[in-house]
mmCIF file of C-alpha atoms in Angstrom:
data_model
loop_
_atom_site.group_PDB
_atom_site.id
_atom_site.type_symbol
_atom_site.label_atom_id
_atom_site.label_comp_id
_atom_site.label_asym_id
_atom_site.label_seq_id
_atom_site.Cartn_x
_atom_site.Cartn_y
_atom_site.Cartn_z
ATOM 1 C CA MET X 12 11.321 -20.832 4.391
ATOM 2 C CA ASP X 13 14.497 -19.386 5.877
ATOM 3 C CA PHE X 14 14.185 -16.004 4.201
ATOM 4 C CA VAL X 15 12.134 -14.252 1.534
ATOM 5 C CA SER X 16 13.619 -13.133 -1.784
ATOM 6 C CA TYR X 17 11.842 -10.989 -4.330
ATOM 7 C CA ASP X 18 12.284 -9.814 -7.935
ATOM 8 C CA ASN X 19 11.670 -6.053 -8.056
ATOM 9 C CA TYR X 20 10.497 -4.813 -11.456
ATOM 10 C CA PRO X 21 8.754 -1.432 -11.153
ATOM 11 C CA VAL X 22 8.308 -1.553 -14.928
ATOM 12 C CA TRP X 23 8.157 -4.434 -17.373
ATOM 13 C CA GLY X 24 7.860 -5.090 -21.095
ATOM 14 C CA GLY X 25 4.995 -3.287 -22.790
ATOM 15 C CA LEU X 26 4.501 -0.664 -20.056
ATOM 16 C CA ASP X 27 4.933 2.947 -21.163
ATOM 17 C CA GLU X 28 5.586 4.060 -17.597
ATOM 18 C CA PRO X 29 6.371 2.443 -14.216
ATOM 19 C CA ILE X 30 3.726 1.445 -11.692
ATOM 20 C CA SER X 31 3.080 4.028 -8.994
ATOM 21 C CA PRO X 32 5.613 4.632 -6.174
ATOM 22 C CA ALA X 33 2.964 3.540 -3.642
ATOM 23 C CA ALA X 34 2.376 0.260 -5.498
ATOM 24 C CA ILE X 35 6.131 -0.449 -5.496
ATOM 25 C CA ALA X 36 6.335 0.394 -1.784
ATOM 26 C CA MET X 37 3.356 -1.821 -0.939
ATOM 27 C CA SER X 38 5.047 -4.772 -2.676
ATOM 28 C CA HIS X 39 8.121 -4.261 -0.500
ATOM 29 C CA ASP X 40 5.993 -4.046 2.647
ATOM 30 C CA PHE X 41 4.168 -7.227 1.597
ATOM 31 C CA ASN X 42 7.410 -9.176 1.142
ATOM 32 C CA ARG X 43 8.754 -7.934 4.465
ATOM 33 C CA GLY X 44 5.470 -9.004 6.040
ATOM 34 C CA LEU X 45 5.648 -12.598 4.809
ATOM 35 C CA LEU X 46 7.969 -13.572 7.658
ATOM 36 C CA GLY X 47 7.875 -10.312 9.586
ATOM 37 C CA ARG X 48 11.505 -9.532 8.860
ATOM 38 C CA ASN X 49 13.835 -8.064 6.249
ATOM 39 C CA TYR X 50 14.269 -9.767 2.884
ATOM 40 C CA TRP X 51 16.508 -10.090 -0.191
ATOM 41 C CA ILE X 52 16.071 -8.897 -3.759
ATOM 42 C CA VAL X 53 17.734 -11.308 -6.191
ATOM 43 C CA GLU X 54 16.610 -9.485 -9.338
ATOM 44 C CA GLU X 55 16.599 -5.681 -9.301
ATOM 45 C CA LEU X 56 15.925 -3.953 -12.616
ATOM 46 C CA MET X 57 18.581 -1.723 -14.130
ATOM 47 C CA GLY X 58 17.918 -1.420 -17.876
ATOM 48 C CA ALA X 59 14.883 -1.719 -20.147
ATOM 49 C CA GLN X 60 13.190 -5.104 -19.791
ATOM 50 C CA GLY X 61 10.925 -7.438 -21.696
ATOM 51 C CA HIS X 62 10.616 -10.766 -23.441
ATOM 52 C CA GLU X 63 8.594 -10.294 -26.646
ATOM 53 C CA MET X 64 7.798 -6.614 -25.825
ATOM 54 C CA ILE X 65 10.240 -4.081 -24.395
ATOM 55 C CA GLY X 66 9.139 -1.491 -21.847
ATOM 56 C CA TYR X 67 10.034 1.936 -20.513
ATOM 57 C CA LEU X 68 13.736 2.731 -20.118
ATOM 58 C CA PRO X 69 14.472 3.917 -16.541
ATOM 59 C CA ARG X 70 15.774 7.479 -16.609
ATOM 60 C CA PRO X 71 19.277 8.185 -15.275
ATOM 61 C CA ASN X 72 19.348 7.447 -11.520
ATOM 62 C CA GLN X 73 15.720 6.221 -11.509
ATOM 63 C CA ALA X 74 16.708 2.551 -11.119
ATOM 64 C CA LYS X 75 19.183 3.609 -8.431
ATOM 65 C CA MET X 76 16.342 5.432 -6.659
ATOM 66 C CA TRP X 77 14.206 2.246 -6.830
ATOM 67 C CA SER X 78 17.119 0.382 -5.245
ATOM 68 C CA TYR X 79 17.248 2.873 -2.368
ATOM 69 C CA GLN X 80 13.482 2.560 -1.972
ATOM 70 C CA ALA X 81 13.931 -1.208 -1.624
ATOM 71 C CA PHE X 82 16.708 -0.757 0.958
ATOM 72 C CA ALA X 83 14.496 1.686 2.847
ATOM 73 C CA HIS X 84 11.616 -0.802 3.068
ATOM 74 C CA GLY X 85 13.697 -3.721 4.336
ATOM 75 C CA CYS X 86 15.887 -5.174 1.583
ATOM 76 C CA THR X 87 19.274 -6.207 3.026
ATOM 77 C CA ASN X 88 20.890 -8.001 0.052
ATOM 78 C CA MET X 89 20.534 -7.057 -3.619
ATOM 79 C CA LEU X 90 21.529 -8.476 -6.991
ATOM 80 C CA TYR X 91 20.850 -6.602 -10.227
ATOM 81 C CA PHE X 92 19.408 -8.392 -13.226
ATOM 82 C CA SER X 93 21.492 -8.878 -15.091
ATOM 83 C CA TRP X 94 25.240 -8.432 -15.291
ATOM 84 C CA ARG X 95 25.387 -8.593 -19.092
ATOM 85 C CA GLY X 96 22.583 -8.645 -21.652
ATOM 86 C CA MET X 97 22.104 -12.095 -23.204
ATOM 87 C CA ASP X 98 22.517 -12.503 -26.949
ATOM 88 C CA ARG X 99 20.086 -15.426 -27.291
ATOM 89 C CA GLY X 100 17.043 -17.038 -25.720
ATOM 90 C CA ALA X 101 13.845 -15.674 -24.182
ATOM 91 C CA GLU X 102 15.646 -12.894 -22.290
ATOM 92 C CA GLN X 103 17.603 -11.310 -25.155
ATOM 93 C CA PHE X 104 15.835 -8.018 -24.460
ATOM 94 C CA CYS X 105 16.363 -7.960 -20.692
ATOM 95 C CA TYR X 106 19.071 -5.346 -20.798
ATOM 96 C CA GLY X 107 21.631 -5.507 -18.023
ATOM 97 C CA ILE X 108 24.299 -3.513 -16.244
ATOM 98 C CA VAL X 109 26.476 -4.089 -19.317
ATOM 99 C CA ASP X 110 24.736 -4.332 -22.696
ATOM 100 C CA HIS X 111 25.555 -6.572 -25.665
ATOM 101 C CA SER X 112 28.265 -4.137 -26.758
ATOM 102 C CA ASN X 113 30.195 -5.144 -23.609
ATOM 103 C CA ILE X 114 30.862 -1.462 -22.889
ATOM 104 C CA ARG X 115 30.714 -0.368 -19.233
ATOM 105 C CA GLY X 116 28.607 2.730 -19.656
ATOM 106 C CA ARG X 117 26.006 4.797 -17.765
ATOM 107 C CA LYS X 118 24.188 1.900 -16.114
ATOM 108 C CA TYR X 119 27.443 0.344 -14.959
ATOM 109 C CA LYS X 120 28.429 3.612 -13.282
ATOM 110 C CA GLU X 121 24.977 3.898 -11.694
ATOM 111 C CA VAL X 122 25.273 0.448 -10.116
ATOM 112 C CA GLN X 123 28.838 1.248 -9.076
ATOM 113 C CA SER X 124 27.616 4.359 -7.252
ATOM 114 C CA VAL X 125 25.035 2.283 -5.332
ATOM 115 C CA PHE X 126 27.541 -0.259 -4.117
ATOM 116 C CA SER X 127 30.139 2.365 -3.213
ATOM 117 C CA HIS X 128 27.625 4.257 -1.018
ATOM 118 C CA VAL X 129 25.148 1.801 0.502
ATOM 119 C CA PRO X 130 27.650 -0.388 2.453
ATOM 120 C CA LYS X 131 28.291 2.587 4.742
ATOM 121 C CA PHE X 132 24.732 2.089 5.991
ATOM 122 C CA GLU X 133 24.760 -1.693 6.377
ATOM 123 C CA HIS X 134 23.709 -1.454 10.031
ATOM 124 C CA VAL X 135 20.686 0.597 8.946
ATOM 125 C CA LEU X 136 19.676 -1.970 6.330
ATOM 126 C CA GLN X 137 20.040 -4.809 8.835
ATOM 127 C CA SER X 138 17.950 -3.072 11.494
ATOM 128 C CA PRO X 139 14.352 -4.265 12.055
ATOM 129 C CA ILE X 140 11.445 -2.098 10.896
ATOM 130 C CA GLN X 141 8.735 -1.275 13.407
ATOM 131 C CA ALA X 142 5.340 -0.208 12.063
ATOM 132 C CA ASP X 143 2.218 0.937 13.907
ATOM 133 C CA ILE X 144 -0.009 0.463 10.862
ATOM 134 C CA ALA X 145 -0.889 -2.839 9.173
ATOM 135 C CA VAL X 146 -2.807 -3.728 6.018
ATOM 136 C CA LEU X 147 -4.583 -7.092 6.364
ATOM 137 C CA TYR X 148 -5.088 -9.533 3.485
ATOM 138 C CA ASP X 149 -6.354 -13.098 3.106
ATOM 139 C CA TYR X 150 -5.720 -15.403 0.121
ATOM 140 C CA ASP X 151 -9.192 -16.974 0.324
ATOM 141 C CA ASN X 152 -10.582 -13.451 0.029
ATOM 142 C CA ILE X 153 -8.334 -12.657 -2.950
ATOM 143 C CA TRP X 154 -9.508 -15.796 -4.781
ATOM 144 C CA SER X 155 -13.114 -14.995 -3.961
ATOM 145 C CA TRP X 156 -12.767 -11.591 -5.622
ATOM 146 C CA ARG X 157 -11.058 -13.140 -8.660
ATOM 147 C CA PHE X 158 -14.011 -15.461 -9.207
ATOM 148 C CA GLN X 159 -16.629 -12.743 -8.694
ATOM 149 C CA PRO X 160 -15.388 -9.141 -9.023
ATOM 150 C CA GLN X 161 -19.028 -7.921 -8.780
ATOM 151 C CA SER X 162 -18.263 -4.559 -10.415
ATOM 152 C CA LYS X 163 -16.748 -4.024 -13.864
ATOM 153 C CA ALA X 164 -14.566 -1.330 -12.325
ATOM 154 C CA PHE X 165 -13.265 -3.494 -9.453
ATOM 155 C CA ASP X 166 -9.540 -4.204 -9.159
ATOM 156 C CA PHE X 167 -8.267 -5.807 -5.965
ATOM 157 C CA THR X 168 -4.834 -4.148 -5.901
ATOM 158 C CA THR X 169 -6.432 -0.755 -6.521
ATOM 159 C CA GLU X 170 -8.627 -1.249 -3.450
ATOM 160 C CA LEU X 171 -5.632 -2.226 -1.300
ATOM 161 C CA LEU X 172 -3.868 0.909 -2.483
ATOM 162 C CA ARG X 173 -6.953 3.020 -1.795
ATOM 163 C CA LEU X 174 -6.444 2.441 1.955
ATOM 164 C CA TYR X 175 -2.634 2.102 1.848
ATOM 165 C CA GLU X 176 -1.806 5.266 -0.108
ATOM 166 C CA PRO X 177 -3.178 7.907 2.310
ATOM 167 C CA PHE X 178 -0.803 6.616 5.012
ATOM 168 C CA TYR X 179 2.037 6.113 2.498
ATOM 169 C CA ARG X 180 1.683 9.787 1.522
ATOM 170 C CA LEU X 181 2.271 10.688 5.173
ATOM 171 C CA ASN X 182 5.481 8.612 5.014
ATOM 172 C CA ALA X 183 4.407 6.425 7.934
ATOM 173 C CA ASN X 184 5.832 2.892 8.216
ATOM 174 C CA ILE X 185 3.290 0.247 7.159
ATOM 175 C CA ASP X 186 3.282 -3.561 7.303
ATOM 176 C CA VAL X 187 1.248 -5.724 4.915
ATOM 177 C CA ILE X 188 0.378 -8.976 6.706
ATOM 178 C CA PRO X 189 -2.054 -11.921 6.516
ATOM 179 C CA VAL X 190 -5.168 -11.888 8.703
ATOM 180 C CA SER X 191 -3.847 -14.971 10.504
ATOM 181 C CA ARG X 192 -0.963 -12.950 12.021
ATOM 182 C CA ASP X 193 -1.088 -11.507 15.535
ATOM 183 C CA PHE X 194 -1.971 -7.843 14.950
ATOM 184 C CA SER X 195 -2.513 -6.828 18.556
ATOM 185 C CA THR X 196 0.667 -4.702 18.707
ATOM 186 C CA TYR X 197 -0.419 -2.291 15.956
ATOM 187 C CA LYS X 198 -2.351 0.936 16.466
ATOM 188 C CA ILE X 199 -4.158 1.050 13.110
ATOM 189 C CA LEU X 200 -5.540 -1.781 10.964
ATOM 190 C CA LEU X 201 -6.431 -1.171 7.318
ATOM 191 C CA VAL X 202 -8.873 -3.857 6.167
ATOM 192 C CA PRO X 203 -9.601 -3.426 2.439
ATOM 193 C CA VAL X 204 -12.521 -5.296 0.804
ATOM 194 C CA LEU X 205 -12.350 -8.244 3.204
ATOM 195 C CA GLN X 206 -15.395 -10.219 2.068
ATOM 196 C CA ILE X 207 -14.527 -13.305 4.118
ATOM 197 C CA ILE X 208 -14.799 -12.864 7.886
ATOM 198 C CA ASP X 209 -15.594 -15.682 10.301
ATOM 199 C CA GLU X 210 -16.433 -15.539 13.974
ATOM 200 C CA THR X 211 -12.835 -16.159 15.099
ATOM 201 C CA LEU X 212 -11.454 -13.267 13.072
ATOM 202 C CA SER X 213 -14.295 -10.990 14.149
ATOM 203 C CA GLU X 214 -13.427 -11.598 17.809
ATOM 204 C CA LYS X 215 -9.779 -10.706 17.151
ATOM 205 C CA LEU X 216 -10.874 -7.478 15.467
ATOM 206 C CA LYS X 217 -13.245 -6.616 18.299
ATOM 207 C CA THR X 218 -10.532 -7.192 20.900
ATOM 208 C CA PHE X 219 -8.171 -4.951 18.903
ATOM 209 C CA ALA X 220 -10.704 -2.086 18.815
ATOM 210 C CA ARG X 221 -11.800 -2.602 22.404
ATOM 211 C CA CYS X 222 -8.175 -2.121 23.518
ATOM 212 C CA GLY X 223 -7.854 1.240 21.786
ATOM 213 C CA GLY X 224 -6.988 0.380 18.185
ATOM 214 C CA THR X 225 -8.423 1.993 15.065
ATOM 215 C CA ILE X 226 -9.831 -0.146 12.245
ATOM 216 C CA ILE X 227 -10.692 1.079 8.762
ATOM 217 C CA PHE X 228 -12.902 -1.259 6.741
ATOM 218 C CA SER X 229 -13.807 -0.710 3.119
ATOM 219 C CA PHE X 230 -16.816 -1.946 1.169
ATOM 220 C CA ARG X 231 -18.140 -5.519 0.995
ATOM 221 C CA THR X 232 -16.768 -6.378 4.430
ATOM 222 C CA GLY X 233 -18.054 -9.576 6.047
ATOM 223 C CA LEU X 234 -20.105 -10.828 3.102
ATOM 224 C CA LYS X 235 -18.985 -14.476 3.032
ATOM 225 C CA ASN X 236 -17.720 -17.397 5.102
ATOM 226 C CA LYS X 237 -14.615 -19.538 4.518
ATOM 227 C CA GLN X 238 -16.571 -21.779 2.126
ATOM 228 C CA ASN X 239 -17.166 -18.709 -0.095
ATOM 229 C CA ASN X 240 -20.857 -18.796 0.756
ATOM 230 C CA ILE X 241 -22.785 -15.649 1.660
ATOM 231 C CA HIS X 242 -23.663 -15.537 5.356
ATOM 232 C CA PHE X 243 -27.263 -16.698 5.895
ATOM 233 C CA LYS X 244 -29.513 -14.987 8.446
ATOM 234 C CA HIS X 245 -26.807 -12.437 9.262
ATOM 235 C CA ILE X 246 -27.176 -8.694 8.737
ATOM 236 C CA LEU X 247 -24.188 -7.373 6.835
ATOM 237 C CA PRO X 248 -21.406 -6.741 7.573
ATOM 238 C CA ALA X 249 -21.764 -10.168 9.168
ATOM 239 C CA TYR X 250 -19.999 -10.799 12.488
ATOM 240 C CA VAL X 251 -18.723 -7.181 12.607
ATOM 241 C CA SER X 252 -21.958 -5.164 12.276
ATOM 242 C CA ASP X 253 -21.816 -4.208 15.975
ATOM 243 C CA LEU X 254 -18.133 -3.314 15.552
ATOM 244 C CA VAL X 255 -18.972 -1.091 12.575
ATOM 245 C CA GLY X 256 -22.105 0.251 14.248
ATOM 246 C CA ALA X 257 -24.157 0.053 11.056
ATOM 247 C CA HIS X 258 -26.246 -2.327 8.949
ATOM 248 C CA ILE X 259 -26.125 -2.833 5.196
ATOM 249 C CA HIS X 260 -29.385 -3.954 3.595
ATOM 250 C CA GLU X 261 -28.824 -2.760 0.021
ATOM 251 C CA VAL X 262 -25.814 -2.334 -2.262
ATOM 252 C CA GLU X 263 -25.045 -1.176 -5.778
ATOM 253 C CA SER X 264 -22.293 -1.805 -8.299
ATOM 254 C CA LEU X 265 -21.333 1.524 -9.815
ATOM 255 C CA ALA X 266 -19.274 0.031 -12.636
ATOM 256 C CA TYR X 267 -18.067 3.173 -14.430
ATOM 257 C CA ARG X 268 -20.539 5.610 -12.854
ATOM 258 C CA ARG X 269 -19.659 8.021 -10.071
ATOM 259 C CA VAL X 270 -22.087 9.251 -7.423
ATOM 260 C CA PRO X 271 -21.687 12.321 -5.175
ATOM 261 C CA ILE X 272 -21.279 12.210 -1.394
ATOM 262 C CA VAL X 273 -21.528 15.101 1.071
ATOM 263 C CA GLY X 274 -19.952 15.515 4.509
ATOM 264 C CA GLU X 275 -21.726 15.865 7.848
ATOM 265 C CA GLY X 276 -20.645 16.889 11.339
ATOM 266 C CA ARG X 277 -16.985 17.942 11.353
ATOM 267 C CA TRP X 278 -16.875 17.329 7.579
ATOM 268 C CA LYS X 279 -20.058 19.369 6.984
ATOM 269 C CA ASP X 280 -20.732 20.515 3.403
ATOM 270 C CA ARG X 281 -17.559 18.935 2.030
ATOM 271 C CA LYS X 282 -18.167 17.152 -1.259
ATOM 272 C CA ALA X 283 -16.549 14.182 -2.974
ATOM 273 C CA MET X 284 -17.340 11.331 -5.361
ATOM 274 C CA CYS X 285 -17.749 7.578 -4.984
ATOM 275 C CA SER X 286 -17.004 4.992 -7.683
ATOM 276 C CA VAL X 287 -16.709 1.201 -8.227
ATOM 277 C CA TRP X 288 -19.245 0.223 -5.558
ATOM 278 C CA ARG X 289 -21.447 1.564 -2.800
ATOM 279 C CA ASP X 290 -22.684 -0.051 0.387
ATOM 280 C CA LEU X 291 -25.747 1.831 1.669
ATOM 281 C CA LEU X 292 -25.061 2.108 5.405
ATOM 282 C CA GLU X 293 -27.804 2.484 8.005
ATOM 283 C CA PRO X 294 -26.136 3.499 11.296
ATOM 284 C CA THR X 295 -27.097 1.832 14.569
ATOM 285 C CA THR X 296 -24.469 3.329 16.897
ATOM 286 C CA ALA X 297 -22.106 4.898 14.341
ATOM 287 C CA THR X 298 -21.790 8.571 13.435
ATOM 288 C CA VAL X 299 -22.253 9.566 9.786
ATOM 289 C CA LEU X 300 -19.206 11.314 8.306
ATOM 290 C CA TYR X 301 -20.382 11.335 4.675
ATOM 291 C CA ARG X 302 -23.766 10.611 3.127
ATOM 292 C CA TYR X 303 -24.753 9.793 -0.462
ATOM 293 C CA ASP X 304 -26.141 12.922 -2.107
ATOM 294 C CA ASP X 305 -29.001 10.927 -3.606
ATOM 295 C CA PRO X 306 -32.755 11.668 -3.306
ATOM 296 C CA PHE X 307 -33.603 7.943 -3.412
ATOM 297 C CA TYR X 308 -30.811 6.611 -1.177
ATOM 298 C CA PRO X 309 -29.641 9.405 1.167
ATOM 299 C CA LEU X 310 -27.864 6.825 3.358
ATOM 300 C CA ALA X 311 -24.422 6.865 4.936
ATOM 301 C CA ALA X 312 -21.312 6.405 2.773
ATOM 302 C CA ILE X 313 -18.665 6.700 5.531
ATOM 303 C CA THR X 314 -19.254 6.044 9.227
ATOM 304 C CA GLU X 315 -17.249 6.200 12.448
ATOM 305 C CA ASN X 316 -18.116 4.075 15.470
ATOM 306 C CA GLU X 317 -16.664 4.128 18.971
ATOM 307 C CA TYR X 318 -16.031 0.593 20.192
ATOM 308 C CA GLY X 319 -14.501 0.153 23.632
ATOM 309 C CA ASP X 320 -11.484 2.441 23.718
ATOM 310 C CA GLY X 321 -11.096 2.329 19.939
ATOM 311 C CA ASN X 322 -12.657 3.643 16.732
ATOM 312 C CA VAL X 323 -13.954 1.823 13.674
ATOM 313 C CA TYR X 324 -14.448 3.460 10.269
ATOM 314 C CA TYR X 325 -16.376 2.011 7.357
ATOM 315 C CA ILE X 326 -15.684 3.314 3.843
ATOM 316 C CA GLY X 327 -18.743 2.305 1.829
ATOM 317 C CA GLY X 328 -17.303 2.614 -1.684
ATOM 318 C CA GLY X 329 -14.452 3.788 -3.877
ATOM 319 C CA ILE X 330 -14.171 7.208 -2.210
ATOM 320 C CA ASP X 331 -11.961 10.013 -3.583
ATOM 321 C CA ASP X 332 -8.379 10.306 -2.323
ATOM 322 C CA ASP X 333 -8.836 13.738 -0.717
ATOM 323 C CA VAL X 334 -11.345 12.403 1.812
ATOM 324 C CA LEU X 335 -9.147 9.460 2.775
ATOM 325 C CA ASN X 336 -6.006 11.630 2.953
ATOM 326 C CA ASP X 337 -7.653 13.913 5.511
ATOM 327 C CA LEU X 338 -8.964 10.944 7.471
ATOM 328 C CA ALA X 339 -5.516 9.299 7.561
ATOM 329 C CA LYS X 340 -3.885 12.489 8.838
ATOM 330 C CA GLU X 341 -6.455 12.799 11.608
ATOM 331 C CA ILE X 342 -5.940 9.177 12.684
ATOM 332 C CA VAL X 343 -2.106 9.177 12.757
ATOM 333 C CA GLN X 344 -2.159 12.387 14.796
ATOM 334 C CA LYS X 345 -4.617 10.863 17.259
ATOM 335 C CA HIS X 346 -2.334 7.833 17.766
ATOM 336 C CA HIS X 347 0.872 9.940 17.837
ATOM 337 C CA ILE X 348 2.362 7.900 14.998
ATOM 338 C CA TRP X 349 5.536 9.292 13.435
ATOM 339 C CA HIS X 350 4.870 10.844 10.045
ATOM 340 C CA VAL X 351 6.142 13.721 7.966
ATOM 341 C CA GLU X 352 4.543 15.565 5.075
ATOM 342 C CA SER X 353 6.429 15.901 1.803
ATOM 343 C CA ASP X 354 5.787 17.171 -1.704
ATOM 344 C CA GLU X 355 3.888 14.958 -4.149
ATOM 345 C CA GLY X 356 6.328 12.370 -5.490
ATOM 346 C CA VAL X 357 8.815 12.673 -2.614
ATOM 347 C CA GLU X 358 8.976 9.614 -0.367
ATOM 348 C CA VAL X 359 10.584 9.771 3.073
ATOM 349 C CA TYR X 360 11.164 6.532 4.962
ATOM 350 C CA ARG X 361 12.351 6.552 8.565
ATOM 351 C CA ARG X 362 14.618 3.876 10.045
ATOM 352 C CA VAL X 363 15.611 3.737 13.725
ATOM 353 C CA CYS X 364 18.922 2.145 14.755
ATOM 354 C CA ASP X 365 21.015 1.921 17.911
ATOM 355 C CA ASP X 366 23.041 4.967 16.829
ATOM 356 C CA GLY X 367 20.043 7.140 15.948
ATOM 357 C CA GLU X 368 17.487 7.837 13.227
ATOM 358 C CA TYR X 369 17.967 7.832 9.471
ATOM 359 C CA MET X 370 15.775 8.965 6.592
ATOM 360 C CA PHE X 371 15.758 7.601 3.060
ATOM 361 C CA ILE X 372 14.642 10.544 0.912
ATOM 362 C CA LEU X 373 13.524 9.633 -2.611
ATOM 363 C CA ASN X 374 12.395 11.797 -5.492
ATOM 364 C CA HIS X 375 10.111 9.709 -7.726
ATOM 365 C CA THR X 376 9.627 12.550 -10.209
ATOM 366 C CA ASP X 377 11.450 14.040 -13.192
ATOM 367 C CA GLN X 378 11.336 17.472 -11.517
ATOM 368 C CA GLU X 379 13.631 19.082 -8.962
ATOM 369 C CA LYS X 380 12.034 18.906 -5.501
ATOM 370 C CA ARG X 381 12.785 20.089 -1.991
ATOM 371 C CA PHE X 382 12.416 18.380 1.350
ATOM 372 C CA HIS X 383 13.121 20.699 4.272
ATOM 373 C CA HIS X 384 16.606 22.081 3.567
ATOM 374 C CA LEU X 385 17.516 19.463 0.927
ATOM 375 C CA THR X 386 17.329 19.981 -2.821
ATOM 376 C CA LEU X 387 16.490 16.778 -4.668
ATOM 377 C CA LYS X 388 17.437 16.391 -8.317
ATOM 378 C CA PRO X 389 15.153 14.366 -10.613
ATOM 379 C CA TYR X 390 15.103 10.745 -9.384
ATOM 380 C CA ASP X 391 17.485 11.630 -6.554
ATOM 381 C CA SER X 392 17.971 9.281 -3.593
ATOM 382 C CA GLN X 393 19.651 10.156 -0.323
ATOM 383 C CA ILE X 394 20.225 8.605 3.093
ATOM 384 C CA VAL X 395 20.407 11.200 5.842
ATOM 385 C CA LYS X 396 21.146 10.729 9.528
ATOM 386 C CA ILE X 397 18.877 12.870 11.709
#
């Protein structure tokens, strides 16, 4: 493939509201990660969409804001879908820039405002994006989870977002890449629900940690081999148990139950909840950060292990956001990774070019927000040179 193109639909027929801003962002980071460079969008939503069912109508300037989010994350070329709504066929209800009335109204002016403003920043859009954080995925692993989700509450994308979102909220740049890619240049690896780990991959992960990197694993790590068979005569997490610094002998699907966890050490007496699943961790060399508040299984829920010059965390279940948000902040500060805090619903994406730094500042909410000295109207989108 010469380049990647993508159809960006943050909302589709039948949905009462769009998917989350983090889920949209992660899709952009995934498409940029396919070839490790910027990409095109050949269908960008402007009006309400659907085939047999019609969905949520983007509020004024919301579709424009989604366009700026795409440009921020690496889109260089964009086409809206569609120019004019079709009067027949399967896509009669895919409303366009101009509707069936043929009147050039609000949506036309919104698109016009994008294309009158964005070309001034073409050099920013064309610039490469450098990230210090990577989310790893593997298609064999994805198929394995589809065949056997193991918990009624399990959703693969939700578990990717569980590790992605805490760093997204800090507005740090993130790549989403396959496990086969060279990841030695990153500082942080996020490894969500990676059941399938072989010896080759485990050695790459160990080298990464040994050289000073931080790895965050979530539950069910290292369960299976490439043939989708459970590792035999290996203590879980197989091939990375020494990297994690803990053993897993027993597990439990939580389905729709939630169990309490309590912090230890620097997190002492802090409380949170765990859902979906729990690995019951027995540390060998790792430090316990959180433990299950359970009289029968008072084992570790989250551990931290020093490995070479690096650190390895294991998140044993579907842990609450607050815990992971605090952990992410601690880790990016340790690695001196650029980040900036913003109000809930305000996304800030940094791009670095030859002539300086730029920020895409996006308000994903229907409320007025502020970021530093800027006032952001509902669904506002701005590009600011620092």
